[in-house]
C-alpha positions as CSV (number, residue, x, y, z in Angstrom):
1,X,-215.6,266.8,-132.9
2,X,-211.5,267.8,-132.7
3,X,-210.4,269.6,-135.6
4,X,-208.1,267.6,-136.5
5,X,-211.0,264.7,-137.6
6,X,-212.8,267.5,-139.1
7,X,-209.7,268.2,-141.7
8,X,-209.4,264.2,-142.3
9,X,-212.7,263.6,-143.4
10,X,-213.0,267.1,-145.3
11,X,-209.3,266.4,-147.0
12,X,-210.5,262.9,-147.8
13,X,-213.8,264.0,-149.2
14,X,-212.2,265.9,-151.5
15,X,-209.7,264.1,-152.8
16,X,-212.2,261.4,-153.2
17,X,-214.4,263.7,-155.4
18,X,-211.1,264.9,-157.5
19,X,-210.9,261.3,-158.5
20,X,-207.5,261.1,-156.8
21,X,-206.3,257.0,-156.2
22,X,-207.8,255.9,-153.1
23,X,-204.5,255.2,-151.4
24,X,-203.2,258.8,-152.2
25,X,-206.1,260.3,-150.5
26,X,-206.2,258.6,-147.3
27,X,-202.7,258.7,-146.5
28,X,-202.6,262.7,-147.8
29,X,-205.9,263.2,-145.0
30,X,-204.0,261.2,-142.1
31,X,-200.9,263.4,-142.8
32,X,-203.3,266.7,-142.8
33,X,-205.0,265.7,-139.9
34,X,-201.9,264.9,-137.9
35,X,-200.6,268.1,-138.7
36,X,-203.3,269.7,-136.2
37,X,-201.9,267.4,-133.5
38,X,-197.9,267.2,-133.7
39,X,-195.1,269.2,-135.7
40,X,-194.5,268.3,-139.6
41,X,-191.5,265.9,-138.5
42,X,-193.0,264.3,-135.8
43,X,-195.9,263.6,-137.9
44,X,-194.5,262.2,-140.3
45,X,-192.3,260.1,-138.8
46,X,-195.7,259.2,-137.6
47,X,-197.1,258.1,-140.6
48,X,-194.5,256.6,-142.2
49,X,-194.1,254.3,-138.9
50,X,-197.7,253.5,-138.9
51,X,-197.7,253.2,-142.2
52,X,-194.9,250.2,-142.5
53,X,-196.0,248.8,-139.3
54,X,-199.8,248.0,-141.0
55,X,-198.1,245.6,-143.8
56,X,-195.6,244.3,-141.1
57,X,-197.6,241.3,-141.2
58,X,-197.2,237.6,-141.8
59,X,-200.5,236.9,-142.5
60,X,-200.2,239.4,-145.4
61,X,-197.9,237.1,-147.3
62,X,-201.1,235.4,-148.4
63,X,-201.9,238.3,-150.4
64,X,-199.0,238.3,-153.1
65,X,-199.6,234.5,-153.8
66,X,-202.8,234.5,-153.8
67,X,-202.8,237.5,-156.6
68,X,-200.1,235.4,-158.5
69,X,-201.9,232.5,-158.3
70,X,-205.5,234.5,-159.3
71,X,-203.7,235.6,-162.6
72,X,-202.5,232.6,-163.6
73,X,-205.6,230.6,-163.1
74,X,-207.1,233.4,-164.7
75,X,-204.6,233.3,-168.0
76,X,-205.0,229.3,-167.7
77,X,-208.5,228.9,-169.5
78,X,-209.9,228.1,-166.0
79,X,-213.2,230.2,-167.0
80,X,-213.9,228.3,-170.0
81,X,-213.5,225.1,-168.5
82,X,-216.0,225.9,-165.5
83,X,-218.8,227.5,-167.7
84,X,-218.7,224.4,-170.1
85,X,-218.8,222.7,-166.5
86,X,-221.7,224.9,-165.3
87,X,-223.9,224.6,-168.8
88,X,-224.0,221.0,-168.4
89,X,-225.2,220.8,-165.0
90,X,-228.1,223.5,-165.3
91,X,-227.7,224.7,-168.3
92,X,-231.0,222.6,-169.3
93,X,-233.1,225.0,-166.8
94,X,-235.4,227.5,-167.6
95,X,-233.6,230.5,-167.8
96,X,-230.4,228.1,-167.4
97,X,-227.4,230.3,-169.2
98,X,-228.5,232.6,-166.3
99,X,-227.5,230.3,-164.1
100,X,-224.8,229.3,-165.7
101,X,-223.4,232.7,-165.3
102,X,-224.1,232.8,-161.7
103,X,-222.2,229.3,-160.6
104,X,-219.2,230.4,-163.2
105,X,-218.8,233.5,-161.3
106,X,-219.2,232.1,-157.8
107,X,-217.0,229.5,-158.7
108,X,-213.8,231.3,-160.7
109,X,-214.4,234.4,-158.3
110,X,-213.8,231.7,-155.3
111,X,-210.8,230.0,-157.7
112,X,-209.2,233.5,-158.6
113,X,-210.3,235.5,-155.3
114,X,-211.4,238.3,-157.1
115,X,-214.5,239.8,-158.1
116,X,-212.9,241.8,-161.3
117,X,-211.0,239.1,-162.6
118,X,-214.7,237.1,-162.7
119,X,-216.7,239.5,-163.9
120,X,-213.5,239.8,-167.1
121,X,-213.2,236.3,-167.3
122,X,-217.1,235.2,-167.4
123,X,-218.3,238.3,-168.1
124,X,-216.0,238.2,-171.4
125,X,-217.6,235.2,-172.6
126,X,-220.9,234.8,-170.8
127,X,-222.2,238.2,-171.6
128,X,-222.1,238.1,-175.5
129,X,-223.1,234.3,-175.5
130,X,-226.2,234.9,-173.6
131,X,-227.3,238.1,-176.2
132,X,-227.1,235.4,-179.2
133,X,-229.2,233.3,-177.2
134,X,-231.8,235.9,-176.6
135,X,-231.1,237.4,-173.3
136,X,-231.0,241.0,-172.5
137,X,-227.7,242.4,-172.8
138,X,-228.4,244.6,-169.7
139,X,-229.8,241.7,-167.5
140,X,-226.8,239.7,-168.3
141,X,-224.0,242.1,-167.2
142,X,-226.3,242.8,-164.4
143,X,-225.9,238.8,-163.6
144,X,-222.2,238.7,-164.2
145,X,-221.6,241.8,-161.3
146,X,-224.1,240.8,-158.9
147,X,-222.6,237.2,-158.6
148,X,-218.9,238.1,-159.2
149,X,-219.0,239.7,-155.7
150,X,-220.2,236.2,-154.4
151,X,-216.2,234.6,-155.2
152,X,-215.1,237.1,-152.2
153,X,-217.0,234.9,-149.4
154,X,-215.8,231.9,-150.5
155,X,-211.7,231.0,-150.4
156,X,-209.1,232.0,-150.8
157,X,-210.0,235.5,-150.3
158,X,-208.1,238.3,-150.0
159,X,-210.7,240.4,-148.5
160,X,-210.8,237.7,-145.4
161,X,-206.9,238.0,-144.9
162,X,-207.3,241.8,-144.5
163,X,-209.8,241.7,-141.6
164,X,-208.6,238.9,-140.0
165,X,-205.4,241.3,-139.2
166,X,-208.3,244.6,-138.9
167,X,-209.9,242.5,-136.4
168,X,-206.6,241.6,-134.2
169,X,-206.1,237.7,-135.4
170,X,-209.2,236.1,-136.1
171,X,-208.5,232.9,-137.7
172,X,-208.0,232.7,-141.1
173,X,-208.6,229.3,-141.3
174,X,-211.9,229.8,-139.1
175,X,-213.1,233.0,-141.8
176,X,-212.1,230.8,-144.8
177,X,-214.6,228.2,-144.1
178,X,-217.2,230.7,-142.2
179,X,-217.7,232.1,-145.5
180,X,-219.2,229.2,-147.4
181,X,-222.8,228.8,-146.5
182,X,-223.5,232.8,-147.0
183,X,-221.7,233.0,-150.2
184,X,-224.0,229.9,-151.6
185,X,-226.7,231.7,-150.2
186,X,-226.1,234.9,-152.1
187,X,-225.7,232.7,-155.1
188,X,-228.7,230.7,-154.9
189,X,-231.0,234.2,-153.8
190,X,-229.7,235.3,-157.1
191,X,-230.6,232.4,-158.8
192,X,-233.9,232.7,-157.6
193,X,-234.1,236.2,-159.2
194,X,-233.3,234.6,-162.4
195,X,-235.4,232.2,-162.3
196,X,-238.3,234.5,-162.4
197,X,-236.9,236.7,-164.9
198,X,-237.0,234.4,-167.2
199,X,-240.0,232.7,-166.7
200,X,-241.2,236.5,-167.3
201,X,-239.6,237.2,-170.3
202,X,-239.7,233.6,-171.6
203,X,-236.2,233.3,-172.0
204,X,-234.9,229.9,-173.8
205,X,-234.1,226.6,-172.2
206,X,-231.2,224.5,-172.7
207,X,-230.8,221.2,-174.6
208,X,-230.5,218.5,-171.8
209,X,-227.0,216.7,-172.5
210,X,-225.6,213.3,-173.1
211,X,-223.8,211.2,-170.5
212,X,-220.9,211.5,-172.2
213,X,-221.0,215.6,-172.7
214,X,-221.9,215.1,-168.8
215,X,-218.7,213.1,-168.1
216,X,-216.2,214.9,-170.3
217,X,-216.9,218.7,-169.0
218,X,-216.8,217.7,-165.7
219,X,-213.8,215.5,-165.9
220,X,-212.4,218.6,-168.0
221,X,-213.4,221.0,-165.2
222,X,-212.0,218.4,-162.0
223,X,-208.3,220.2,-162.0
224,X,-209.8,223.7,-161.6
225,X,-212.9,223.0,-158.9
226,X,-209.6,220.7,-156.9
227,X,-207.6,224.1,-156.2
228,X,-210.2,224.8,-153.9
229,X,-210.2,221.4,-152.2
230,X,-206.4,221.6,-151.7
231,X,-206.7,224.8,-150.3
232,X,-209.4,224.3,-148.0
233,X,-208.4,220.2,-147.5
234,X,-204.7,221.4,-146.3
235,X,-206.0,224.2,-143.7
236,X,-208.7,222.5,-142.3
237,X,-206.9,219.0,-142.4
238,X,-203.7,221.4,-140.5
239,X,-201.0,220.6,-143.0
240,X,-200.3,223.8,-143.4
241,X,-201.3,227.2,-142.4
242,X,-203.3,230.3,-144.7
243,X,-200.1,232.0,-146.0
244,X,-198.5,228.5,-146.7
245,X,-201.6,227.6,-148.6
246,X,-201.2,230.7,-150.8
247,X,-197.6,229.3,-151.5
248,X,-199.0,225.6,-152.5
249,X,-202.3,227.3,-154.7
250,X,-199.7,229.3,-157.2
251,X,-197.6,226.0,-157.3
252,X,-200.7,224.4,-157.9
253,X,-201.9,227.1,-160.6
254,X,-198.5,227.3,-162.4
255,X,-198.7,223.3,-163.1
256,X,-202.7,223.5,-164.4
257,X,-201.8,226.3,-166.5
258,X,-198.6,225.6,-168.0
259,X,-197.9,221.9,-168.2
260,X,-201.7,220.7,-167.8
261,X,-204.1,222.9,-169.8
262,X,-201.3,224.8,-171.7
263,X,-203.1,227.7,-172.0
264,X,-199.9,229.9,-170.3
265,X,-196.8,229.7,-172.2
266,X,-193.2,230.2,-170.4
267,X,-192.4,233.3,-172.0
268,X,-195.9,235.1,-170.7
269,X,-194.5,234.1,-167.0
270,X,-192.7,237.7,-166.4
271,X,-195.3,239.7,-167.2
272,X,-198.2,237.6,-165.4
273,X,-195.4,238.5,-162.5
274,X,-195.3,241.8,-163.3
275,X,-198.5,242.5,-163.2
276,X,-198.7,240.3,-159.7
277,X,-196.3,242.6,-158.6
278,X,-198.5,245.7,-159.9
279,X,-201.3,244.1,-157.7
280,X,-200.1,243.5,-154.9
281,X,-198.0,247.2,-154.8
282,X,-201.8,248.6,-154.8
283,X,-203.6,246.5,-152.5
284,X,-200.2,246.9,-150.3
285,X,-200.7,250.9,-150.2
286,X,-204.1,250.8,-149.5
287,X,-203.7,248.5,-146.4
288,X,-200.5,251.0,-145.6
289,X,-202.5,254.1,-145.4
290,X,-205.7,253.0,-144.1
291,X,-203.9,251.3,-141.2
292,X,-202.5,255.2,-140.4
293,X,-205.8,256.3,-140.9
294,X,-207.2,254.2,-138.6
295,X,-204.4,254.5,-135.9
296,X,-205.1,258.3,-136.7
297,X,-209.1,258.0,-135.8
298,X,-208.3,255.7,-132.7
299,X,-205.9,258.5,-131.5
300,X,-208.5,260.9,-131.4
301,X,-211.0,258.4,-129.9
302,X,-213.6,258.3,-132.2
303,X,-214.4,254.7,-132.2
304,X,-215.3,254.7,-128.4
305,X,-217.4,257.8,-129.6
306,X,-219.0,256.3,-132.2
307,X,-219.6,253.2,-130.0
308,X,-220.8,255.3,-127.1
309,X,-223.5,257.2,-129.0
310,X,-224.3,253.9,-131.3
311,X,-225.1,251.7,-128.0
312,X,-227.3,255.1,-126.7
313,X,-229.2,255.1,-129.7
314,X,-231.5,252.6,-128.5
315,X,-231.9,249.4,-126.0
316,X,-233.1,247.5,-128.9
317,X,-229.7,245.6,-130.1
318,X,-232.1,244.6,-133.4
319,X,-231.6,248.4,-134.4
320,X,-228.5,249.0,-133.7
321,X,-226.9,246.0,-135.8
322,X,-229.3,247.3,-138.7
323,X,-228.0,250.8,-138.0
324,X,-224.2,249.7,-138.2
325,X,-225.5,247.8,-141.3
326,X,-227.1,250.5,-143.0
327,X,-223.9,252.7,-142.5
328,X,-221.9,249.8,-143.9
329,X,-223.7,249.8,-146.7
330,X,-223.4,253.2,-147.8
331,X,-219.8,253.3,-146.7
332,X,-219.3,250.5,-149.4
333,X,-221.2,252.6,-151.8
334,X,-218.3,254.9,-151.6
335,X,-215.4,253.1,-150.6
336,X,-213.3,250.4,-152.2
337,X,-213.4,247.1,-149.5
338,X,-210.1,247.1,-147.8
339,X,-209.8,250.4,-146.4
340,X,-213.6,250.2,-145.6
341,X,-212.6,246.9,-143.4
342,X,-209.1,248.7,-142.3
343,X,-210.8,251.5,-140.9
344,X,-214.5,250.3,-140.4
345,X,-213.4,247.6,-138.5
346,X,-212.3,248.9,-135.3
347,X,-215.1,251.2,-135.4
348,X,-217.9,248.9,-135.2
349,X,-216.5,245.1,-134.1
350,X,-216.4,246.5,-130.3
351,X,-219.7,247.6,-131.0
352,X,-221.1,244.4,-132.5
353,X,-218.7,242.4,-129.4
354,X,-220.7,244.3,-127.2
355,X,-223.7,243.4,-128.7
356,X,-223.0,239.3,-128.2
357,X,-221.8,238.5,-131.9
358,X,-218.2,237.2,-132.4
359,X,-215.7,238.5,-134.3
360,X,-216.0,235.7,-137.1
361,X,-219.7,236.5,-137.6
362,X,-218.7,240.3,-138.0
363,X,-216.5,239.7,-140.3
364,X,-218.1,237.5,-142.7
365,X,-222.0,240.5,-142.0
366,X,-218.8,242.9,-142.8
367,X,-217.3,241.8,-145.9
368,X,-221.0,240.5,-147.4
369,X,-222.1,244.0,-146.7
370,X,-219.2,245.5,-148.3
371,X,-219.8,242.9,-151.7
372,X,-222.7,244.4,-152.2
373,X,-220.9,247.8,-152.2
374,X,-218.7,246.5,-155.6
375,X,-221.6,246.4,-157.9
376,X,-223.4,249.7,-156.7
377,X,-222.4,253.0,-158.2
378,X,-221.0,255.2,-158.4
379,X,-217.7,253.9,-157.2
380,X,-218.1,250.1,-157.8
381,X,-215.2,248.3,-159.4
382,X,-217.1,245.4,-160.7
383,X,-220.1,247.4,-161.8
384,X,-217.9,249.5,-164.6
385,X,-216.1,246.3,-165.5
386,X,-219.4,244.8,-166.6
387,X,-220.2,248.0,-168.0
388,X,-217.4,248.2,-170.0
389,X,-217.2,244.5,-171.1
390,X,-220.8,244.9,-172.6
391,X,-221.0,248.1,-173.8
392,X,-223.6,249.6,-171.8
393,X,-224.3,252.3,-169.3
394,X,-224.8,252.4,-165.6
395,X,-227.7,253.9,-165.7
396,X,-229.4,251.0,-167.9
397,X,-228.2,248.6,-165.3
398,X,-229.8,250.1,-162.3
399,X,-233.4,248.4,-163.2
400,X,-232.3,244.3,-163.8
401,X,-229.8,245.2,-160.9
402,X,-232.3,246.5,-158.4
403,X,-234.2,242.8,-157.8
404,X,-230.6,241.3,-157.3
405,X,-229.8,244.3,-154.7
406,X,-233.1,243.2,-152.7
407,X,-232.1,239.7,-152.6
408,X,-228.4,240.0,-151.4
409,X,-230.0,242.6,-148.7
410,X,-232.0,239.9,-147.6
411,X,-229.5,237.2,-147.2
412,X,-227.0,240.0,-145.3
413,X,-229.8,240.6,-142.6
414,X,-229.8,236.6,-142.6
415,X,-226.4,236.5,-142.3
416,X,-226.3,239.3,-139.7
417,X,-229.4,237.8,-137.1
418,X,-228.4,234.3,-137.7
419,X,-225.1,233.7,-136.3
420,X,-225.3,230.1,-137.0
421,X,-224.8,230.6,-141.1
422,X,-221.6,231.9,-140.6
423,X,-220.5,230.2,-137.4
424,X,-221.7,226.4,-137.6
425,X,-218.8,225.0,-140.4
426,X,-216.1,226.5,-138.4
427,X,-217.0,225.0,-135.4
428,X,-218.4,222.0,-136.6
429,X,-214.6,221.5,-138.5
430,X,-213.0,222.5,-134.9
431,X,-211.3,226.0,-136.1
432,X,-213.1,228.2,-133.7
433,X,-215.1,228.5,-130.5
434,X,-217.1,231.3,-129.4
């Protein structure tokens, strides 16, 4: 191995263990390791340049909306709307409030495209109202994480945006819609989980509701659940494209939260922009410097090495998709998702291509595997925001966790040796062919 790769993953190590920002660390590596290769100047002139040229992206306008639009559906009293919505659908079920958690996550993490915002917003109510029913509080934050990840499989999702420009220009459309079948199925694998948790533990059952409670919360809920339907209704019906659809679901959000459900008030506006702003600058950074790293690692032509000695490994293409999943897995035990797909990606898609599996069906194994990553320590976002929100320790949700873990592994090897899950909608709707 050049020296030069030897300092970037050292440097990065490091800075990762001094609990430096993600962001800082990678672009501070790239910049070491380039130093071994070119002058100071040249290199970073180097950086800088690959650096601007990895957000230099249209597609990356999605990003910024899409945040915006996240917050204010967040701020909107979306959540409450769709766990009322939830509870009278299932909420009857043994073990129901479970499930209740489960669909409200799926659904406000697909609404909101982010798995932290869920796992606040449900997590926030969800968690203390399933303790006064009788639940475990550790089970129930272990709920709320698992499924929050679920939201970043199904659109819009910022996550999908990013390796659809790491992968070259798959389409956005095409990953939007790949990413609905596996995401239900991590949902429902979880609910299956539940279900015999509770049957175990004999937790309570719901009160079956009136046709009127029936009509009301899901009349109440209809505004919130049609944000993905416009979304998903304009791409795939081509009135307008990914990034334009970003544009239309903040228009869309502003009028639900404001003037519909009032729950924002005009004067909150700035900062629910600032904070957009605050988002966006972050996720923008990361994309910035992992794009350099990348360039960096493909420069000293390590993903045709790793490729080369991953396809000599064995003849068996079985093992080899399990080993790049394996690896993906722990890199996402470590790593926060878009730098992992920045950098990851390159690495392994020629490997998978060469393997027979599209670039869709990459993706979607990719960023599932990487989900899973969120709510498993010790770097997981999502796991320390459940944590935090009820007032436990890591360590105490390792046990109700561990079930949940199993199942999502099981649906990602579905995922990853059945093309069909990720790739039938898309073509079936006409946005991609093989």
């Amino acid at each position: 191995m050049d020296w030069s790769v030897i300092v970037l993953l050292v440097t990065f190590v490091v800075l990762l263990v001094l609990n430096v920002p993600i962001s800082i660390g990678i672009g501070i590596a790239t910049f070491a390791a380039m130093l071994f290769t070119i002058d100071f100047g040249p290199a970073a002139v180097t950086v800088a340049q690959r650096m601007a040229g990895g957000i230099n992206s249209f597609a990356l306008l999605a990003i910024p909306f899409f945040v915006l639009s996240g917050l204010l559906m967040g701020r909107g009293g979306i959540a409450h709307r769709l766990i009322e919505f939830a509870k009278v659908l299932i909420g009857m079920l043994p073990g129901g409030l479970a499930f209740v958690n489960i669909i409200s996550c799926t659904l406000f993490g697909a609404i909101s495209g982010s798995a932290v915002a869920a796992t606040s917003a449900i997590g926030g109510f969800m968690i203390p109202t399933m303790e006064k029913e009788g639940y475990d509080k550790d089970f129930t934050a272990a709920v709320t994480v698992a499924s929050s990840t679920t939201g970043l499989l199904i659109p819009p999702s910022n996550i999908l945006i990013v390796y659809s420009l790491a992968s070259g220009g798959v389409s956005i459309a095409a990953l939007f819609i790949a990413g609905y079948l596996p995401g239900i199925l991590v949902a429902l694998s979880l609910m299956a989980v539940c279900a015999v948790y509770a049957k175990k533990h004999g937790y309570p059952v719901g009160r079956v509701p009136t046709i009127k409670e029936l009509a009301k919360k899901s009349f109440d809920a209809v505004p919130s659940l049609f944000l993905i339907v416009l979304v998903i209704g304009g791409i795939v019906g081509g009135f307008f494209t990914a990034t334009e659809a970003s544009v239309i679901a903040v228009l869309y959000s502003l009028l639900l939260s404001v003037f519909v459900y009032k729950e924002v008030k005009l004067p909150e506006l700035p900062e629910i922009f600032i904070k957009a702003v605050e988002t966006t600058a972050i996720v923008m950074l990361l994309i910035a410097t992992s794009t350099a790293m990348s360039w960096m690692l493909s420069y000293e032509n390590i993903p045709q090495n790793i490729s080369a000695a991953l396809m000599g490994l064995s003849d068996n293409p079985f093992i080899i998709l399990l080993t790049i999943n394996i690896i993906l897995l722990l890199v996402g035990i470590f790593m926060d998702m878009t730098p992992a797909v920045l950098i990851f990606t390159p690495i392994f898609l020629p490997v998978a291509m060469e393997l027979g599996m599209s670039p869709l069906h990459f993706g979607i194994m990719m960023v599932l595997n990487l989900c899973i990553g969120l709510c498993t320590p010790p770097v997981g976002a999502v796991l320390f925001v459940g944590c935090g929100i009820a007032k436990t320790s890591i360590a105490r949700l390792i046990k109700p966790l561990m079930p949940m873990y199993a199942a999502m592994v099981v649906v990602l090897l579905l995922v990853a040796y059945v093309p069909a899950i990720s790739e039938f909608l898309p073509t079936f709707f006409g946005l991609y062919e093989k």
